[in-house]
PDB file of C-alpha atoms in Angstrom:
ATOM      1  CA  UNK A  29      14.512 -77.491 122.410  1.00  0.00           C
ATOM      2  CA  UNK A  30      14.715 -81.093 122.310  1.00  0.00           C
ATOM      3  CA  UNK A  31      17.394 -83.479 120.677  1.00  0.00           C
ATOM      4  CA  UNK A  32      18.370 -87.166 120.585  1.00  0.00           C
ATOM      5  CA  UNK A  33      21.974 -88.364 120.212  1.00  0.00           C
ATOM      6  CA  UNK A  34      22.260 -92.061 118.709  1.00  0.00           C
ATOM      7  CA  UNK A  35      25.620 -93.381 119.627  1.00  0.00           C
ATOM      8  CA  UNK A  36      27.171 -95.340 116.834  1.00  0.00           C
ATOM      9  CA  UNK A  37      25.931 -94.924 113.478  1.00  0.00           C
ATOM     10  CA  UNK A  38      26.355 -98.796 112.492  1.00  0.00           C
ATOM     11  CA  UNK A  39      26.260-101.685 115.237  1.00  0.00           C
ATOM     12  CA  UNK A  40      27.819-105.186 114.245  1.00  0.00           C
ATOM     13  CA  UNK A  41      26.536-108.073 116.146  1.00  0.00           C
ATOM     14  CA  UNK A  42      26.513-111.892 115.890  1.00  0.00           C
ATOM     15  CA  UNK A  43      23.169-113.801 115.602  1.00  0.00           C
ATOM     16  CA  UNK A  44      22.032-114.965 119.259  1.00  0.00           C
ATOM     17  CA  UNK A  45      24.254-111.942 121.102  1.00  0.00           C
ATOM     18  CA  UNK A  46      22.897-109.209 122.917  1.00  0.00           C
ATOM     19  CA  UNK A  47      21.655-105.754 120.870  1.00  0.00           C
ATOM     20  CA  UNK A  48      22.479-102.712 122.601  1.00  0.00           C
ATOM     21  CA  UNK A  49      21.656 -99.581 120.770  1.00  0.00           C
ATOM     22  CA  UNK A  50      22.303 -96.198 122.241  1.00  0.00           C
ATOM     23  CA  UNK A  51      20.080 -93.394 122.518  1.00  0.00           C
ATOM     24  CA  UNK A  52      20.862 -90.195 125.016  1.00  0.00           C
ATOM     25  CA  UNK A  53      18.299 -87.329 125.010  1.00  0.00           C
ATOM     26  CA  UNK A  54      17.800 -83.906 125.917  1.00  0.00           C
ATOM     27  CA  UNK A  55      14.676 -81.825 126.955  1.00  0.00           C
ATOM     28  CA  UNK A  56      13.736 -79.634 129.210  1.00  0.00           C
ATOM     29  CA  UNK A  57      10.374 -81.087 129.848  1.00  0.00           C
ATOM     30  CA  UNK A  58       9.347 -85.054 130.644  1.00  0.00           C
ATOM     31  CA  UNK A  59       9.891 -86.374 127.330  1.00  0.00           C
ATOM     32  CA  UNK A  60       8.106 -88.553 125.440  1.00  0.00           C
ATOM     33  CA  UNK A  61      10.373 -91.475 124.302  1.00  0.00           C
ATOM     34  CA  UNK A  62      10.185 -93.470 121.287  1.00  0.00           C
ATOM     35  CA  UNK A  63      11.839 -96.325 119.091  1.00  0.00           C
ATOM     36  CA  UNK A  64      11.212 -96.917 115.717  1.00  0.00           C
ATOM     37  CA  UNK A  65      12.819 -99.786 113.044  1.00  0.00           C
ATOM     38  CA  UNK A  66      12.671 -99.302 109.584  1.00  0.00           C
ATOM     39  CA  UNK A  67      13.682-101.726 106.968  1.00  0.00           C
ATOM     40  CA  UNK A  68      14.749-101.137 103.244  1.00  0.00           C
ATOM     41  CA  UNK A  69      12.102 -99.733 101.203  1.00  0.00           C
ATOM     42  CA  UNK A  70      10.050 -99.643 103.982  1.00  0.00           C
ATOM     43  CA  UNK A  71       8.059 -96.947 106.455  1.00  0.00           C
ATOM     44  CA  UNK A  72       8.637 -96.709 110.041  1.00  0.00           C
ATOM     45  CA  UNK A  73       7.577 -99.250 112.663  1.00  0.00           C
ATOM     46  CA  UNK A  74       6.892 -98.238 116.227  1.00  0.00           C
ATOM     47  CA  UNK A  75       8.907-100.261 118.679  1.00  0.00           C
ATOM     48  CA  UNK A  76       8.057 -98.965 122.047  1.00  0.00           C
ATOM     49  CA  UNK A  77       7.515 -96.131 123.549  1.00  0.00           C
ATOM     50  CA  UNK A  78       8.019 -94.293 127.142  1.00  0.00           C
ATOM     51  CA  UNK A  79       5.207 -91.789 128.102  1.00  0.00           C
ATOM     52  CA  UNK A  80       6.388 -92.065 132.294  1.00  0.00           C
ATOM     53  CA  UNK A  81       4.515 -94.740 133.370  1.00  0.00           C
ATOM     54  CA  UNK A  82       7.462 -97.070 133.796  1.00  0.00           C
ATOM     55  CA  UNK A  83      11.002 -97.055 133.336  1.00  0.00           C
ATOM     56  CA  UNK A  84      11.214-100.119 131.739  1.00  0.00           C
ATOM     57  CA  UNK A  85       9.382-100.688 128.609  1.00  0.00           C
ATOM     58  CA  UNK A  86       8.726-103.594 126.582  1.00  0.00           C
ATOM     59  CA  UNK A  87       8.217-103.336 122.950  1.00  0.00           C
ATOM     60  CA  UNK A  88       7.537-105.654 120.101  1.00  0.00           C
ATOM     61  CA  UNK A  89       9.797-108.458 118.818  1.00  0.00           C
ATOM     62  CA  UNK A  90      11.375-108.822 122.175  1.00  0.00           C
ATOM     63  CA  UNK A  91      13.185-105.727 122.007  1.00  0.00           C
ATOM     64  CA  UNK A  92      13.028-103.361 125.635  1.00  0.00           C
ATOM     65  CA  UNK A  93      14.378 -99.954 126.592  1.00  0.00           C
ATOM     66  CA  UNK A  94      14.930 -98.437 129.927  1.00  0.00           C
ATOM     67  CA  UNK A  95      14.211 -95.000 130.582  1.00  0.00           C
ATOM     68  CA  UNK A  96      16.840 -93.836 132.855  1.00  0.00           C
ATOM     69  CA  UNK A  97      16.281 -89.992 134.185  1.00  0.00           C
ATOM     70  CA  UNK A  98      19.861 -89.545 135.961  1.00  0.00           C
ATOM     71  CA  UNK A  99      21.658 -90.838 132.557  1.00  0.00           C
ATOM     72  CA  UNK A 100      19.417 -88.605 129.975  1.00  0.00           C
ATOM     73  CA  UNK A 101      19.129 -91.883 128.459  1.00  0.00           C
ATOM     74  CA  UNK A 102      16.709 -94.538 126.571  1.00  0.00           C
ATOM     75  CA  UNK A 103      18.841 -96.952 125.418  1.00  0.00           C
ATOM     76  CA  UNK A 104      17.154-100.275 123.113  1.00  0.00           C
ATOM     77  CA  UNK A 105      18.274-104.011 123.999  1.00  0.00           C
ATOM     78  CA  UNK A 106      17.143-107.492 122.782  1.00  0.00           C
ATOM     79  CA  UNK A 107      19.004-110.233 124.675  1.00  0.00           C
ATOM     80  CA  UNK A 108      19.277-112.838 121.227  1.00  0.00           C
ATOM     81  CA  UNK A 109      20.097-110.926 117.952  1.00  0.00           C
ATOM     82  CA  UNK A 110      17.913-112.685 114.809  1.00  0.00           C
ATOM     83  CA  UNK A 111      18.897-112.132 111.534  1.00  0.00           C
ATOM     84  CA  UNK A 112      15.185-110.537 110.954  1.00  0.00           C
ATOM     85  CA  UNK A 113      16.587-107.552 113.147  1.00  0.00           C
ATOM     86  CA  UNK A 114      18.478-106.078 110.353  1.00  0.00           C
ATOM     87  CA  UNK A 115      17.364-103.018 110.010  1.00  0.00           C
ATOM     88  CA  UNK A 116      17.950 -99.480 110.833  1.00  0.00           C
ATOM     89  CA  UNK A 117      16.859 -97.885 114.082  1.00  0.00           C
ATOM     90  CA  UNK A 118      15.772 -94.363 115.110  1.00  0.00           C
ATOM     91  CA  UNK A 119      15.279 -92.885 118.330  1.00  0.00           C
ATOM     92  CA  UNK A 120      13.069 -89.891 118.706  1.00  0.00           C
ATOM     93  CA  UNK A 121      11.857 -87.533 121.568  1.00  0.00           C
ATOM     94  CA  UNK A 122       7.904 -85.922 121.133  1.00  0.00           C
ATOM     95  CA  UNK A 123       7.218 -82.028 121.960  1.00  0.00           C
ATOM     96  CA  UNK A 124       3.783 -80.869 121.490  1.00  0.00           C
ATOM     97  CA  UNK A 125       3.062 -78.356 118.809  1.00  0.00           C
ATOM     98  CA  UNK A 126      -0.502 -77.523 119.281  1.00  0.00           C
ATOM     99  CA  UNK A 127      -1.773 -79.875 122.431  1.00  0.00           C
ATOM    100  CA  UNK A 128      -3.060 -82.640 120.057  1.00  0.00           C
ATOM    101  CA  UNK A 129      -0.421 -82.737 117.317  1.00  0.00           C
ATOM    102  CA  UNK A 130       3.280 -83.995 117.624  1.00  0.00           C
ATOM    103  CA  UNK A 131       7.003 -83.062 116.689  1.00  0.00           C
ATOM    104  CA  UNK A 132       9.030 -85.968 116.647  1.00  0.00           C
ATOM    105  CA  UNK A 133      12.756 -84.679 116.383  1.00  0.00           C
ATOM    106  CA  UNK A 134      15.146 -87.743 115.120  1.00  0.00           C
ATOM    107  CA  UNK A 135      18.429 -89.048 116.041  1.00  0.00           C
ATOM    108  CA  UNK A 136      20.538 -90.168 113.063  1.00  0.00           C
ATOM    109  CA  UNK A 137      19.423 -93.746 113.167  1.00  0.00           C
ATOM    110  CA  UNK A 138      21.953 -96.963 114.031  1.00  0.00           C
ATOM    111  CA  UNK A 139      21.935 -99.394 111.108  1.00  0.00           C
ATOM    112  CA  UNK A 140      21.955-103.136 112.604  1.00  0.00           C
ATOM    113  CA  UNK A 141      23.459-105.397 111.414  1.00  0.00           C
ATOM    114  CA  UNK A 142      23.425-109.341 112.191  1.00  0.00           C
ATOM    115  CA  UNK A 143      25.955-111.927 111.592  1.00  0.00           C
ATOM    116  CA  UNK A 144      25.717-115.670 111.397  1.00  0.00           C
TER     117      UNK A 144
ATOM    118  CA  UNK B  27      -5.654-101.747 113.311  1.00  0.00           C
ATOM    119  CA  UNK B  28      -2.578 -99.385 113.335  1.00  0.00           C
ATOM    120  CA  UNK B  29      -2.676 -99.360 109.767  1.00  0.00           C
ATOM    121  CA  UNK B  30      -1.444 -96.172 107.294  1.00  0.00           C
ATOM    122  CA  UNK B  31      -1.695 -96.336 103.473  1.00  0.00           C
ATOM    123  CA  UNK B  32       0.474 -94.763 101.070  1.00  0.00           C
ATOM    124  CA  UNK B  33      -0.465 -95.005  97.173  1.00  0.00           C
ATOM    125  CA  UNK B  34       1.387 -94.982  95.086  1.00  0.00           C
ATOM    126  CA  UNK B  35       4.237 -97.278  96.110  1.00  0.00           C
ATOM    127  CA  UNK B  36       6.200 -95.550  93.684  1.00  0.00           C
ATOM    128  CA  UNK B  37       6.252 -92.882  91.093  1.00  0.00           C
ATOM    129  CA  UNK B  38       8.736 -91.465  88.768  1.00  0.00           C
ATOM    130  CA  UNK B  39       7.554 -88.197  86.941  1.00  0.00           C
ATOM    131  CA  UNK B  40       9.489 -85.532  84.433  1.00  0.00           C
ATOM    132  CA  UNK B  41       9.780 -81.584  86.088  1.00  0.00           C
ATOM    133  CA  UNK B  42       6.982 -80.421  84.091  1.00  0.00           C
ATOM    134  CA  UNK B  43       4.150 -83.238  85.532  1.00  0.00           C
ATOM    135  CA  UNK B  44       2.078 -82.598  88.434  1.00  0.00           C
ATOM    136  CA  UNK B  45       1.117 -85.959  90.205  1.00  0.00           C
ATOM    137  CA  UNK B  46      -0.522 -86.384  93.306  1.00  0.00           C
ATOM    138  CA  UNK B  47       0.923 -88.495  96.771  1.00  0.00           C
ATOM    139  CA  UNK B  48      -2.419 -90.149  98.550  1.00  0.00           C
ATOM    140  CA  UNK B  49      -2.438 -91.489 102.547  1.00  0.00           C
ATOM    141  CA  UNK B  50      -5.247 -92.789 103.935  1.00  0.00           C
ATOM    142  CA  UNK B  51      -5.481 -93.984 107.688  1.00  0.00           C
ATOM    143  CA  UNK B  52      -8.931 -95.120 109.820  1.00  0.00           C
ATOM    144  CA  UNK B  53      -7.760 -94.946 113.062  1.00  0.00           C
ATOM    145  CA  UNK B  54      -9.706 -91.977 114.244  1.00  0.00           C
ATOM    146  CA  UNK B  55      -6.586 -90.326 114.425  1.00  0.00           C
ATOM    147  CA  UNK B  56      -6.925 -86.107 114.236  1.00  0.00           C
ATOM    148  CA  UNK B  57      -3.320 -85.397 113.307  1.00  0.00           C
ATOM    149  CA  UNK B  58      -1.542 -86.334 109.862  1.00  0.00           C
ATOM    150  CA  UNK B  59       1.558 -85.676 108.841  1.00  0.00           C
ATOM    151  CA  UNK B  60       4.171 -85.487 105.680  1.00  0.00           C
ATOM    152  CA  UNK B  61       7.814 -86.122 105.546  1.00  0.00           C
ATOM    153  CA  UNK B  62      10.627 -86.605 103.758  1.00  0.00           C
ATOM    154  CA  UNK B  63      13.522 -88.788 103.916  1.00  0.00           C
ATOM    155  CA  UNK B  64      16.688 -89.480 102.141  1.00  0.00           C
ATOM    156  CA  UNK B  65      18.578 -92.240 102.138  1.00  0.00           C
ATOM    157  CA  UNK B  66      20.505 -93.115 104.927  1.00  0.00           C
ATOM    158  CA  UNK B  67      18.590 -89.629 106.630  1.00  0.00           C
ATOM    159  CA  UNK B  68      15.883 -89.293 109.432  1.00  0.00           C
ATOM    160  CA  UNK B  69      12.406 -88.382 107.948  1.00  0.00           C
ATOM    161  CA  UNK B  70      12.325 -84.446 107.783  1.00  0.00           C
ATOM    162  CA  UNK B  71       8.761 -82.842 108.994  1.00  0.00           C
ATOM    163  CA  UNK B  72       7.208 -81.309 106.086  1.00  0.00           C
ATOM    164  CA  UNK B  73       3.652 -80.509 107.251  1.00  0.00           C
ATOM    165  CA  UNK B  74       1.494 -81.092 110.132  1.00  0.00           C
ATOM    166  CA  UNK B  75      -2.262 -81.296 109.780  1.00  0.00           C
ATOM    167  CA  UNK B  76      -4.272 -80.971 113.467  1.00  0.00           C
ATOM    168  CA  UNK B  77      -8.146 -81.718 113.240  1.00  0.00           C
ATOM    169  CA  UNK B  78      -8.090 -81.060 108.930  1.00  0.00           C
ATOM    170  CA  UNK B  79      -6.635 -77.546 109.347  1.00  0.00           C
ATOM    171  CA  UNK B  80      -2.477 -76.761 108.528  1.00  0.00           C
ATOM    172  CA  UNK B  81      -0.790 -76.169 111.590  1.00  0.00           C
ATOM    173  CA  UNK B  82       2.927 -76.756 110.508  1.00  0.00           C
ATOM    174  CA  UNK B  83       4.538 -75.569 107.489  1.00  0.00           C
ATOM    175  CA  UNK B  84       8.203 -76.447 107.756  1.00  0.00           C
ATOM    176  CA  UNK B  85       9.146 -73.870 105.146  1.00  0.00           C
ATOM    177  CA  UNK B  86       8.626 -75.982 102.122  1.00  0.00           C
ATOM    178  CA  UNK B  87       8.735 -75.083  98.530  1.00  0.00           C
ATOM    179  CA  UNK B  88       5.386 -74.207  97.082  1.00  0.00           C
ATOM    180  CA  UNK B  89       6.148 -76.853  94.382  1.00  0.00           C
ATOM    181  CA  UNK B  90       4.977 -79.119  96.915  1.00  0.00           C
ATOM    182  CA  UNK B  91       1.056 -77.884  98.543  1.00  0.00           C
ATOM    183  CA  UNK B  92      -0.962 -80.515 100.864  1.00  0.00           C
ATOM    184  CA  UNK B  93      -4.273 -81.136 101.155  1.00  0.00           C
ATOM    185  CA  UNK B  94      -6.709 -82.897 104.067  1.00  0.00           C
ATOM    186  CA  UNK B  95     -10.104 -83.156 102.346  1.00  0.00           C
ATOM    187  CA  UNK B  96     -11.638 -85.315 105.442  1.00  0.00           C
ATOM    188  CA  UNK B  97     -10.488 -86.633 108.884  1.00  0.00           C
ATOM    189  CA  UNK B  98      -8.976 -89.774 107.080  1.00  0.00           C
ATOM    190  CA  UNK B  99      -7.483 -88.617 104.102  1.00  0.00           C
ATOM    191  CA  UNK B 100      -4.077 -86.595 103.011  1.00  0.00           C
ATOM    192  CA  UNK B 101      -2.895 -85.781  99.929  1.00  0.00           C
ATOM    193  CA  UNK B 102       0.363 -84.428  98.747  1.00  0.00           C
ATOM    194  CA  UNK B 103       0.270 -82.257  95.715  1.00  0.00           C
ATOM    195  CA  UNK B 104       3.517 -82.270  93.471  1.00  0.00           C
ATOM    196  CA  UNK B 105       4.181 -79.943  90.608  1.00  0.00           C
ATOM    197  CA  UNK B 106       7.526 -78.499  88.777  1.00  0.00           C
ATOM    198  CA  UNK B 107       9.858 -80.794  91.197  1.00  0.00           C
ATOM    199  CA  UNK B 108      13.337 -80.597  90.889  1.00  0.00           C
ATOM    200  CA  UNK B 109      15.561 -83.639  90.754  1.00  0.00           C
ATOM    201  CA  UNK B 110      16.468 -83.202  94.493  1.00  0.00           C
ATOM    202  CA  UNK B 111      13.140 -83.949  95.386  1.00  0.00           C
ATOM    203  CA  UNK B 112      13.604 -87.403  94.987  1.00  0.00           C
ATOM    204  CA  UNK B 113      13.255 -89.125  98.227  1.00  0.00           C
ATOM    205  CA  UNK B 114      10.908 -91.592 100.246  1.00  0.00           C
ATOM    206  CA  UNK B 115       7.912 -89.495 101.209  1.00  0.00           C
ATOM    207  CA  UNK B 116       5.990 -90.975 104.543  1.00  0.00           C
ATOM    208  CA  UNK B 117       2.879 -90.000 105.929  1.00  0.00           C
ATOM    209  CA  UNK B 118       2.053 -90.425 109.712  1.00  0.00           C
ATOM    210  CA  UNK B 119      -0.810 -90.112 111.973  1.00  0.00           C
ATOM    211  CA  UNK B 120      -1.328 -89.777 115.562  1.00  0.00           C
ATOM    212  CA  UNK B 121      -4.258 -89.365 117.689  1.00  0.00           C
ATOM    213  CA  UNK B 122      -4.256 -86.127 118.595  1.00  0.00           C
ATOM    214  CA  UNK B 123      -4.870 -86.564 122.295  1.00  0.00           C
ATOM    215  CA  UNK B 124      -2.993 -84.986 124.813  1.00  0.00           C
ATOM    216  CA  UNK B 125      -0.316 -87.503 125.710  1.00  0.00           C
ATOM    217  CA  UNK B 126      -0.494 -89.504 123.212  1.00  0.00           C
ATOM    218  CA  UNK B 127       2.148 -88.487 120.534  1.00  0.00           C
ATOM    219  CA  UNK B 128       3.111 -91.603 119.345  1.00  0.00           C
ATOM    220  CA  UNK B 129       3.610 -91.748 115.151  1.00  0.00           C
ATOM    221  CA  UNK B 130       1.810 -94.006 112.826  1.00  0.00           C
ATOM    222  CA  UNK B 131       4.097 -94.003 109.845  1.00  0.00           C
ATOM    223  CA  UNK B 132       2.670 -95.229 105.810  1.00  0.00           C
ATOM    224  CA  UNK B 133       4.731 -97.668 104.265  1.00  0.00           C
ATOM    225  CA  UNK B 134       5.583 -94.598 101.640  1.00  0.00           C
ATOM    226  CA  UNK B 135       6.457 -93.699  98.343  1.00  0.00           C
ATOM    227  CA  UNK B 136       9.426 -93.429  96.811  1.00  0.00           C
ATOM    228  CA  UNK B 137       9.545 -90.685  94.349  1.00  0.00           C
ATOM    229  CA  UNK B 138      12.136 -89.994  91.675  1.00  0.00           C
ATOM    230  CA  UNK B 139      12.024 -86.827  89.385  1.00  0.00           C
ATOM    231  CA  UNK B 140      13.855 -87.110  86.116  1.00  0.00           C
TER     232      UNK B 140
END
């Protein structure tokens, strides 16, 4: 079975600091990585993703993650915090169900939010 | 285009209605999905649909019965809901390759059952 663990259910930061959301997994196969931002009312956006063909992955909106294999983790930075980045954000892992379909399992989500 | 549509944008209906959820996505994509979420929840997997035929059934209430008339098109069925069925309810595609899992999520619908 596969699970993700989101660290911190509501991150605090000022507007131009570093975002560091937290994101450990656990799977007994590669996994397939992903971030996603949603904001109020809204559907999910994908942020990046990490299918093994580098550790480090850039995403949209300057946010990156680093895949790191030793730590189980995936965790999501952006070095400058904008007020736009509000939002909440969920990590999720991908099994296959049937070879072409996906199961995206969920962590809890972090709920950003940005200060002035 | 990474585009998923979701009509309507919202819809409140009594226990007795039956109303219908619509997603639409041309992206080629062979898989389509429902959830549901709560608020302040992770989207729950309802159903899975792989190349138009049901492959995933996550044990959901009959009240609720899904429908993929073409490769582009889900719908979403609702009839004798219950107030606890009111929730956002996304639809996702991917492209049903193997390797590519990634999620296309619909902007949604939120639904509220009086």
């Amino acid at each position: 079975a596969q699970s993700v663990t989101q660290l911190g259910s509501h991150v605090s930061v000022s507007e131009g600091a570093l975002v560091l959301l937290r994101c450990n997994y656990s799977s007994s196969v590669p996994p397939y990585l992903f971030w996603y931002v949603q904001y109020p009312n809204q559907g999910l956006q994908l942020l990046l993703k990490y299918t093994s063909a580098a550790t480090l992955v850039k995403g949209i909106n300057g946010f990156e993650a680093e895949f790191k294999k030793s730590e189980t983790s995936f965790h999501l930075t952006k070095p400058s915090a904008h007020m736009s980045d509000a939002a909440e954000y969920f990590c999720a892992v991908s099994g296959t169900l049937t070879g072409t379909a996906s199961k995206l399992t969920f962590g809890t989500g972090t709920r950003l939010q940005v200060t002035l | 285009d990474t585009e998923v549509t979701q009509t309507p944008k919202h819809l409140v209906m009594g226990m007795t209605n039956k109303k219908s959820l619509k997603c639409e996505q041309h992206m080629g994509h062979r898989a389509m999905y429902w959830y549901k979420q709560k608020a302040k929840k992770p989207p729950e997997l309802m159903f899975v649909y792989s190349y138009e035929k049901l492959s995933i059934n996550e044990s959901v209430p009959s009240r609720f019965s899904p429908e993929c008339p073409n490769s582009s098109l889900l719908n979403l069925h609702l009839h004798a809901l219950q107030p606890e069925d009111s929730a956002l309810y996304l639809c996702a595609s991917s492209h049903g390759r193997t390797g590519s899992y990634e999620q296309y999520f619909g902007p949604g619908t939120r639904l509220t059952v009086t």
